[in-house]
Tab-separated table of C-alpha atoms in Angstrom:
chain	number	residue	atom	x	y	z
A	1	MET	CA	0.000	0.000	0.000
A	2	SER	CA	1.264	3.499	-0.860
A	3	ASP	CA	0.446	6.784	0.774
A	4	LEU	CA	1.471	9.721	-1.444
A	5	PHE	CA	0.440	12.774	0.566
A	6	ARG	CA	3.889	14.300	0.168
A	7	LEU	CA	3.949	13.813	-3.606
A	8	ALA	CA	0.576	15.395	-4.372
A	9	PRO	CA	1.240	19.046	-5.318
A	10	ILE	CA	-1.060	22.025	-5.133
A	11	ASP	CA	-2.354	23.528	-8.372
A	12	THR	CA	0.244	26.277	-8.663
A	13	PRO	CA	2.502	27.113	-11.623
A	14	ASP	CA	5.709	26.209	-9.755
A	15	SER	CA	4.376	22.700	-9.068
A	16	LEU	CA	3.442	21.888	-12.667
A	17	PRO	CA	6.579	19.776	-13.388
A	18	HIS	CA	5.913	17.568	-10.349
A	19	PHE	CA	2.220	17.466	-11.181
A	20	ARG	CA	2.894	16.183	-14.696
A	21	HIS	CA	5.289	13.572	-13.362
A	22	LEU	CA	2.663	12.376	-10.902
A	23	VAL	CA	0.018	12.187	-13.632
A	24	ASN	CA	2.251	10.142	-15.911
A	25	LEU	CA	3.477	7.871	-13.128
A	26	PHE	CA	0.059	6.815	-11.834
A	27	GLY	CA	-2.065	7.308	-14.925
A	28	ILE	CA	-4.312	9.983	-13.437
A	29	PRO	CA	-7.173	10.646	-15.881
A	30	SER	CA	-7.260	13.887	-17.835
A	31	ALA	CA	-10.822	14.435	-16.589
A	32	PHE	CA	-9.502	14.745	-13.044
A	33	ILE	CA	-6.957	17.353	-14.147
A	34	ALA	CA	-9.611	19.392	-15.982
A	35	GLU	CA	-11.875	19.262	-12.944
A	36	ARG	CA	-9.066	20.533	-10.723
A	37	PHE	CA	-8.623	23.694	-12.756
A	38	GLN	CA	-12.384	24.258	-13.090
A	39	SER	CA	-12.913	24.062	-9.305
A	40	ILE	CA	-16.093	22.063	-9.732
A	41	THR	CA	-18.387	21.484	-6.758
A	42	HIS	CA	-18.890	17.748	-7.190
A	43	SER	CA	-17.091	15.008	-9.051
A	44	PHE	CA	-16.953	11.235	-8.867
A	45	GLY	CA	-15.370	9.172	-11.619
A	46	THR	CA	-14.332	5.538	-12.072
A	47	ARG	CA	-12.326	3.503	-14.547
A	48	LYS	CA	-11.879	-0.188	-15.059
A	49	LEU	CA	-8.522	-1.869	-15.087
A	50	GLU	CA	-6.913	-2.319	-18.475
A	51	ASP	CA	-4.823	-5.422	-17.806
A	52	GLY	CA	-7.738	-7.796	-18.271
A	53	SER	CA	-7.167	-9.517	-14.960
A	54	GLN	CA	-10.459	-8.550	-13.368
A	55	SER	CA	-13.258	-10.974	-12.755
A	56	THR	CA	-15.273	-12.033	-15.765
A	57	SER	CA	-18.466	-12.533	-13.777
A	58	SER	CA	-21.291	-10.278	-14.947
A	59	LYS	CA	-22.302	-9.626	-11.338
A	60	VAL	CA	-18.852	-8.478	-10.240
A	61	ILE	CA	-17.552	-5.186	-11.627
A	62	LEU	CA	-14.167	-4.298	-10.176
A	63	TYR	CA	-12.922	-0.751	-10.692
A	64	GLY	CA	-9.245	-0.042	-10.642
A	65	LEU	CA	-9.343	3.754	-10.284
A	66	ILE	CA	-11.625	6.251	-8.534
A	67	TRP	CA	-11.325	10.027	-8.302
A	68	ILE	CA	-13.365	12.420	-6.176
A	69	HIS	CA	-13.415	16.190	-5.820
A	70	PHE	CA	-14.630	18.199	-2.844
A	71	LEU	CA	-15.395	21.924	-2.679
A	72	ALA	CA	-16.856	24.008	0.158
A	73	VAL	CA	-16.802	27.484	1.687
A	74	LEU	CA	-15.752	28.103	5.266
A	75	PRO	CA	-17.170	30.985	7.342
A	76	VAL	CA	-14.312	33.195	8.528
A	77	LEU	CA	-14.448	36.590	10.256
A	78	PRO	CA	-13.926	39.273	9.092
A	79	PHE	CA	-15.698	38.374	5.883
A	80	ASP	CA	-13.577	40.462	3.511
A	81	LYS	CA	-10.087	39.582	4.735
A	82	ARG	CA	-9.423	35.982	3.654
A	83	HIS	CA	-10.081	33.563	0.853
A	84	ARG	CA	-12.627	31.189	2.391
A	85	TRP	CA	-13.017	28.514	-0.293
A	86	ILE	CA	-11.388	25.144	0.264
A	87	LYS	CA	-11.088	22.351	-2.269
A	88	SER	CA	-9.659	18.882	-2.063
A	89	GLY	CA	-9.366	15.857	-4.302
A	90	LEU	CA	-8.217	12.275	-4.217
A	91	VAL	CA	-7.337	9.495	-6.608
A	92	LEU	CA	-7.616	5.885	-5.404
A	93	LYS	CA	-6.035	3.172	-7.509
A	94	TRP	CA	-5.740	-0.539	-6.855
A	95	SER	CA	-4.731	-3.643	-8.750
A	96	PRO	CA	-7.011	-6.675	-9.203
A	97	LYS	CA	-7.196	-9.484	-6.719
A	98	ALA	CA	-4.614	-12.167	-7.004
A	99	SER	CA	-5.562	-15.370	-8.737
A	100	SER	CA	-6.018	-18.588	-6.790
A	101	SER	CA	-2.618	-19.912	-7.911
A	102	SER	CA	-0.725	-16.859	-6.729
A	103	SER	CA	-2.692	-16.542	-3.509
A	104	SER	CA	-1.721	-20.090	-2.511
A	105	THR	CA	1.741	-18.796	-1.678
A	106	GLY	CA	0.230	-16.839	1.202
A	107	GLU	CA	1.205	-13.440	-0.166
A	108	SER	CA	-1.225	-10.934	-1.568
A	109	SER	CA	-0.341	-9.239	-4.839
A	110	ARG	CA	-2.893	-6.416	-4.570
A	111	LYS	CA	-1.493	-2.910	-4.371
A	112	VAL	CA	-3.552	0.083	-3.236
A	113	THR	CA	-2.445	3.672	-3.890
A	114	LEU	CA	-4.138	6.787	-2.520
A	115	ILE	CA	-3.139	10.233	-3.804
A	116	CYS	CA	-4.621	13.242	-2.008
A	117	PHE	CA	-4.541	16.764	-3.433
A	118	GLN	CA	-4.722	19.520	-0.812
A	119	PRO	CA	-5.929	17.132	1.897
A	120	VAL	CA	-7.826	18.726	4.751
A	121	LEU	CA	-6.548	18.634	8.295
A	122	GLY	CA	-7.047	15.229	9.825
A	123	THR	CA	-6.865	13.170	6.635
A	124	LEU	CA	-3.356	11.922	7.304
A	125	LEU	CA	-4.197	11.166	10.943
A	126	ALA	CA	-7.315	9.198	9.986
A	127	ILE	CA	-5.425	7.068	7.475
A	128	ASN	CA	-2.514	6.531	9.868
A	129	ARG	CA	-4.980	5.303	12.496
A	130	LEU	CA	-6.268	2.867	9.918
A	131	PHE	CA	-2.737	1.672	9.123
A	132	LYS	CA	-1.838	1.219	12.792
A	133	SER	CA	-4.961	-0.796	13.566
A	134	SER	CA	-4.916	-4.570	13.711
A	135	THR	CA	-7.212	-4.769	10.686
A	136	TRP	CA	-5.145	-2.593	8.331
A	137	GLU	CA	-4.937	-5.451	5.821
A	138	ASP	CA	-8.681	-5.062	5.266
A	139	VAL	CA	-7.812	-2.155	2.991
A	140	LEU	CA	-6.291	-4.665	0.582
A	141	GLU	CA	-9.571	-6.544	0.654
A	142	ASP	CA	-11.743	-3.435	0.291
A	143	PRO	CA	-10.012	-0.161	-0.753
A	144	TYR	CA	-13.242	1.734	-0.068
A	145	LEU	CA	-12.128	1.900	3.558
A	146	LEU	CA	-9.815	4.714	2.431
A	147	ILE	CA	-12.750	6.407	0.718
A	148	ASN	CA	-14.670	6.218	3.992
A	149	ALA	CA	-11.716	7.748	5.866
A	150	SER	CA	-11.618	10.640	3.380
A	151	PHE	CA	-15.342	11.270	3.770
A	152	GLU	CA	-14.924	11.115	7.548
A	153	THR	CA	-12.305	13.879	7.646
A	154	TRP	CA	-14.286	15.995	5.177
A	155	HIS	CA	-17.380	15.654	7.362
A	156	GLU	CA	-15.412	16.698	10.445
A	157	LEU	CA	-14.303	19.862	8.642
A	158	ILE	CA	-17.755	20.733	7.292
A	159	ASP	CA	-19.512	19.906	10.564
A	160	GLU	CA	-17.089	22.032	12.585
A	161	ASN	CA	-17.660	25.024	10.318
A	162	ALA	CA	-21.404	24.385	10.352
A	163	TRP	CA	-21.338	24.768	14.136
A	164	LYS	CA	-19.296	27.962	13.783
A	165	LEU	CA	-21.859	29.333	11.369
A	166	LEU	CA	-24.627	28.339	13.785
A	167	ASP	CA	-22.902	30.266	16.590
A	168	LEU	CA	-22.600	33.338	14.354
A	169	CYS	CA	-26.268	32.965	13.457
A	170	ARG	CA	-27.209	32.861	17.149
A	171	GLU	CA	-25.223	36.041	17.780
A	172	ALA	CA	-26.936	37.785	14.863
A	173	GLU	CA	-30.312	36.623	16.192
A	174	ARG	CA	-29.527	37.865	19.686
A	175	ARG	CA	-28.501	41.329	18.516
A	176	THR	CA	-31.450	41.683	16.170
A	177	PHE	CA	-33.904	40.532	18.843
A	178	GLU	CA	-32.414	43.061	21.264
A	179	HIS	CA	-32.982	45.814	18.719
A	180	SER	CA	-36.568	44.718	18.155
A	181	ALA	CA	-37.273	44.490	21.897
A	182	LYS	CA	-35.965	48.015	22.560
A	183	LEU	CA	-37.741	49.900	19.815
A	184	ASP	CA	-39.244	52.318	22.351
A	185	ILE	CA	-35.787	53.438	23.523
A	186	ASP	CA	-34.676	56.354	21.386
A	187	THR	CA	-30.908	55.835	21.097
A	188	SER	CA	-28.677	55.908	18.061
A	189	GLU	CA	-27.083	52.584	19.054
A	190	LEU	CA	-30.271	50.706	18.238
A	191	LEU	CA	-29.868	51.610	14.571
A	192	ALA	CA	-26.448	49.894	14.310
A	193	ILE	CA	-27.630	46.646	12.694
A	194	ASP	CA	-24.838	44.937	10.736
A	195	TYR	CA	-26.756	44.050	7.577
A	196	ASN	CA	-23.530	43.214	5.741
A	197	SER	CA	-22.520	40.483	8.195
A	198	ILE	CA	-26.012	38.994	8.256
A	199	HIS	CA	-26.086	38.760	4.462
A	200	HIS	CA	-22.612	37.183	4.458
A	201	LEU	CA	-23.813	34.577	6.952
A	202	SER	CA	-26.809	33.823	4.761
A	203	LYS	CA	-24.556	33.468	1.730
A	204	ASP	CA	-22.202	31.122	3.604
A	205	SER	CA	-25.109	28.959	4.729
A	206	ILE	CA	-26.275	28.634	1.110
A	207	HIS	CA	-22.766	27.659	0.020
A	208	LEU	CA	-22.447	25.102	2.818
A	209	VAL	CA	-25.761	23.500	1.874
A	210	GLU	CA	-24.543	23.369	-1.723
A	211	GLY	CA	-21.296	21.718	-0.597
A	212	LEU	CA	-23.208	19.196	1.510
A	213	ASP	CA	-25.477	18.330	-1.410
A	214	ALA	CA	-22.406	17.848	-3.595
A	215	VAL	CA	-20.595	15.562	-1.157
A	216	LEU	CA	-23.793	13.566	-0.613
A	217	ARG	CA	-23.984	12.953	-4.355
A	218	SER	CA	-20.369	11.768	-4.313
A	219	LEU	CA	-21.135	9.509	-1.372
A	220	GLU	CA	-24.164	8.065	-3.161
A	221	CYS	CA	-21.955	7.316	-6.185
A	222	ALA	CA	-19.410	5.641	-3.913
A	223	LEU	CA	-22.135	3.496	-2.347
A	224	ARG	CA	-23.443	2.505	-5.754
A	225	CYS	CA	-19.992	1.507	-7.018
A	226	HIS	CA	-19.145	-0.278	-3.790
A	227	ASN	CA	-22.399	-2.221	-4.024
A	228	GLU	CA	-21.221	-3.597	-7.372
A	229	MET	CA	-18.200	-5.260	-5.794
A	230	GLU	CA	-18.136	-8.737	-4.286
A	231	HIS	CA	-20.552	-9.123	-1.367
A	232	ASN	CA	-19.267	-12.354	0.132
A	233	SER	CA	-16.937	-10.900	2.742
A	234	ASP	CA	-17.317	-9.409	6.184
A	235	VAL	CA	-15.014	-6.531	5.240
A	236	TRP	CA	-17.421	-5.472	2.478
A	237	LYS	CA	-20.312	-5.390	4.975
A	238	VAL	CA	-18.313	-3.325	7.456
A	239	THR	CA	-17.320	-0.852	4.748
A	240	GLN	CA	-20.886	-0.646	3.437
A	241	ASP	CA	-22.198	0.070	6.931
A	242	ALA	CA	-19.498	2.710	7.456
A	243	LEU	CA	-20.409	4.471	4.198
A	244	HIS	CA	-24.114	4.400	5.093
A	245	TYR	CA	-23.336	5.829	8.520
A	246	ARG	CA	-21.210	8.565	6.958
A	247	ARG	CA	-24.097	9.452	4.651
A	248	GLU	CA	-26.455	9.862	7.601
A	249	MET	CA	-23.924	12.091	9.349
A	250	PHE	CA	-23.772	14.357	6.290
A	251	HIS	CA	-27.576	14.437	6.214
A	252	SER	CA	-27.586	15.449	9.883
A	253	THR	CA	-25.256	18.366	9.173
A	254	ARG	CA	-27.324	19.329	6.146
A	255	LEU	CA	-30.521	19.447	8.220
A	256	ARG	CA	-28.791	21.731	10.692
A	257	MET	CA	-27.618	24.029	7.889
A	258	ILE	CA	-31.107	24.187	6.371
A	259	SER	CA	-32.378	25.271	9.789
A	260	VAL	CA	-29.640	27.924	9.974
A	261	GLU	CA	-30.537	29.135	6.488
A	262	GLN	CA	-34.195	29.552	7.449
A	263	ARG	CA	-33.283	31.271	10.710
A	264	LEU	CA	-31.048	33.722	8.856
A	265	LYS	CA	-33.922	34.543	6.518
A	266	ASN	CA	-36.022	35.313	9.583
A	267	VAL	CA	-33.225	37.476	11.014
A	268	ILE	CA	-32.879	39.411	7.747
A	269	ASN	CA	-36.618	40.049	7.595
A	270	LEU	CA	-36.695	41.101	11.242
A	271	ALA	CA	-33.679	43.395	10.797
A	272	PHE	CA	-35.280	45.135	7.837
A	273	ASN	CA	-38.579	45.443	9.722
A	274	VAL	CA	-36.798	46.957	12.727
A	275	GLY	CA	-35.076	49.470	10.477
A	276	THR	CA	-38.342	50.272	8.739
A	277	ILE	CA	-40.145	50.818	12.047
A	278	ARG	CA	-37.379	53.082	13.292
A	279	ASP	CA	-37.457	55.113	10.077
A	280	SER	CA	-41.233	55.378	10.229
A	281	ARG	CA	-41.045	56.689	13.789
A	282	VAL	CA	-38.531	59.326	12.749
A	283	MET	CA	-40.811	60.333	9.895
A	284	LYS	CA	-43.734	60.412	12.316
A	285	GLU	CA	-41.859	62.784	14.605
A	286	ASP	CA	-41.099	64.998	11.620
A	287	SER	CA	-44.767	64.919	10.689
A	288	TYR	CA	-45.658	66.165	14.186
A	289	VAL	CA	-43.385	69.162	13.677
A	290	MET	CA	-44.900	69.865	10.280
A	291	LYS	CA	-48.389	69.496	11.736
A	292	THR	CA	-47.568	72.048	14.438
A	293	LEU	CA	-46.301	74.496	11.856
A	294	SER	CA	-49.410	73.908	9.764
A	295	ILE	CA	-51.700	74.643	12.711
A	296	LEU	CA	-49.827	77.855	13.459
A	297	ALA	CA	-50.096	78.894	9.831
A	298	MET	CA	-53.784	77.994	9.857
A	299	VAL	CA	-54.395	80.180	12.909
A	300	PHE	CA	-52.656	83.258	11.547
A	301	LEU	CA	-53.629	82.835	7.913
A	302	PRO	CA	-57.208	84.202	8.273
A	303	ILE	CA	-55.965	87.226	10.204
A	304	SER	CA	-53.306	88.059	7.655
A	305	THR	CA	-55.761	87.440	4.835
A	306	VAL	CA	-58.390	89.777	6.267
A	307	SER	CA	-55.773	92.416	7.001
A	308	SER	CA	-54.402	92.289	3.494
A	309	VAL	CA	-57.845	92.343	1.895
A	310	PHE	CA	-59.217	95.277	3.841
A	311	GLY	CA	-55.929	97.112	4.102
A	312	THR	CA	-57.258	98.814	7.182
A	313	GLN	CA	-54.914	100.965	9.184
A	314	PHE	CA	-55.995	100.098	12.696
A	315	PHE	CA	-53.598	102.387	14.545
A	316	THR	CA	-53.043	106.097	13.755
A	317	GLN	CA	-51.280	108.990	15.412
A	318	THR	CA	-53.017	112.387	15.988
A	319	THR	CA	-51.797	115.719	17.376
A	320	LEU	CA	-53.223	116.816	20.711
A	321	PRO	CA	-55.358	120.014	20.374
A	322	ASP	CA	-53.922	121.760	23.485
A	323	ALA	CA	-50.354	121.690	22.270
A	324	THR	CA	-48.565	125.083	22.698
A	325	PRO	CA	-45.681	126.416	20.626
A	326	SER	CA	-43.410	126.447	23.658
A	327	SER	CA	-44.116	122.824	24.452
A	328	SER	CA	-43.295	119.775	22.405
A	329	VAL	CA	-45.774	118.482	19.925
A	330	GLY	CA	-48.279	116.130	21.598
A	331	LEU	CA	-49.079	112.855	19.841
A	332	SER	CA	-51.823	110.347	20.592
A	333	LEU	CA	-52.221	106.713	19.396
A	334	VAL	CA	-55.774	106.183	18.192
A	335	VAL	CA	-57.373	102.813	17.367
A	336	SER	CA	-59.457	102.802	14.240
A	337	ARG	CA	-63.181	102.309	14.577
A	338	LYS	CA	-62.958	99.476	12.016
A	339	PHE	CA	-60.622	97.416	14.196
A	340	TRP	CA	-63.469	95.173	15.314
A	341	TRP	CA	-64.062	94.152	11.687
A	342	LEU	CA	-60.828	92.196	11.844
A	343	TRP	CA	-61.963	90.035	14.770
A	344	ILE	CA	-65.546	89.639	13.612
A	345	ILE	CA	-64.332	88.156	10.323
A	346	SER	CA	-61.069	86.432	11.395
A	347	ILE	CA	-62.306	84.574	14.486
A	348	PRO	CA	-65.239	82.787	12.780
A	349	LEU	CA	-63.069	82.051	9.756
A	350	THR	CA	-60.296	80.586	11.934
A	351	LEU	CA	-62.746	78.469	13.919
A	352	THR	CA	-64.317	77.231	10.696
A	353	LEU	CA	-60.910	76.155	9.342
A	354	LEU	CA	-59.949	74.376	12.593
A	355	VAL	CA	-63.272	72.541	12.811
A	356	GLY	CA	-63.039	71.531	9.164
A	357	TRP	CA	-59.469	70.309	9.630
A	358	GLY	CA	-60.409	68.271	12.701
A	359	PHE	CA	-63.370	66.750	10.893
A	360	TRP	CA	-61.148	65.797	7.954
A	361	ILE	CA	-58.561	64.150	10.248
A	362	ARG	CA	-61.298	62.227	12.062
A	363	ARG	CA	-62.766	61.027	8.795
A	364	SER	CA	-59.358	59.853	7.564
A	365	GLN	CA	-58.830	57.848	10.770
A	366	LEU	CA	-62.223	56.205	10.428
A	367	LYS	CA	-61.416	55.206	6.846
A	368	GLY	CA	-58.147	53.641	8.019
A	369	LYS	CA	-59.957	51.591	10.667
A	370	GLY	CA	-62.646	50.421	8.287
A	371	PRO	CA	-60.836	47.362	6.801
A	372	ALA	CA	-59.681	46.195	10.229
A	373	ASN	CA	-63.219	46.426	11.605
A	374	TRP	CA	-64.473	44.540	8.560
A	375	MET	CA	-61.959	41.743	9.200
A	376	GLU	CA	-62.923	41.647	12.867
A	377	ASP	CA	-66.578	41.278	11.894
A	378	ILE	CA	-65.707	38.336	9.627
A	379	GLU	CA	-63.640	36.627	12.338
A	380	ARG	CA	-66.416	37.194	14.861
A	381	ALA	CA	-68.961	35.684	12.460
A	382	ASN	CA	-66.744	32.645	11.806
A	383	SER	CA	-66.220	32.060	15.513
A	384	THR	CA	-69.964	32.033	16.153
């Protein structure tokens, strides 16, 4: 068995010579190379052996080469500081089982090779645990044990980041709920809702669900191909059970992420509603100011209108008749006899405008309550 973690290069220009050597040495398919540079979300491919030594039974289809690609996004804070996409790939190759004549010597001629490209943390440890176990030779019997180990480490990575995203979602929920619960407190801090972070969390949850759907499709393909191998061994049953268990674990993480996605939608709606309510209250306060100014203008408008129409000079100055040349000129302020016209006309006109305005406001409020009262009547009729 060969473990080639150190020989699998990353897709960078300086590693191209080693990459080509690795491709030629192990016969890595060109489809795998094209998928690497396209950064596809999901890939699972198989090829049969070309040496003609595989079983000729129609019920036994033995593949000699499998390649898988993984792609997912990881939530990292701050959102605009790091590249958060992670991709990984593997190529598993094994030779056919030894014939009965060669196996009589007691030595197995099967060779299993696993090549990992950009393996995630924990892949090497999981495979080393498998090698150090007492049943490490089971990999020669069923190479899909290595596939299960790769899916296990990928699930650990995705599940860990799913919990991180859930914690960030809880924090966003807590802050948004605090804003909604304190709408009556007029402070500028309540308006500091981080819409950008909430939308980034929602986007990451969508990407994680997409990555989980992709890896589940790969796992389904692995189960289908593994089901086409020989079934008459205990190792095959153990591997099949392990792959089924791994599938259920991915489904568990996916259900959690769907819940997070729905909760983030609720948080986004609540955040926008909180902002809308706050803005409407500010506009309502402005409308109170404008209403006050309108009332003041309404009170003084009739007076100014009557004064401008009549053009009456209500106050005049006259010279006192007993003024002497030696004394200063005596002046007297006299109110015009038409001064009462102003109040007789202005006061009724002002009262008429105020009463008409109040009646109009009352009528508008009754119209606004009409649909609600109509719905209440319908609900009351249905309840009876």
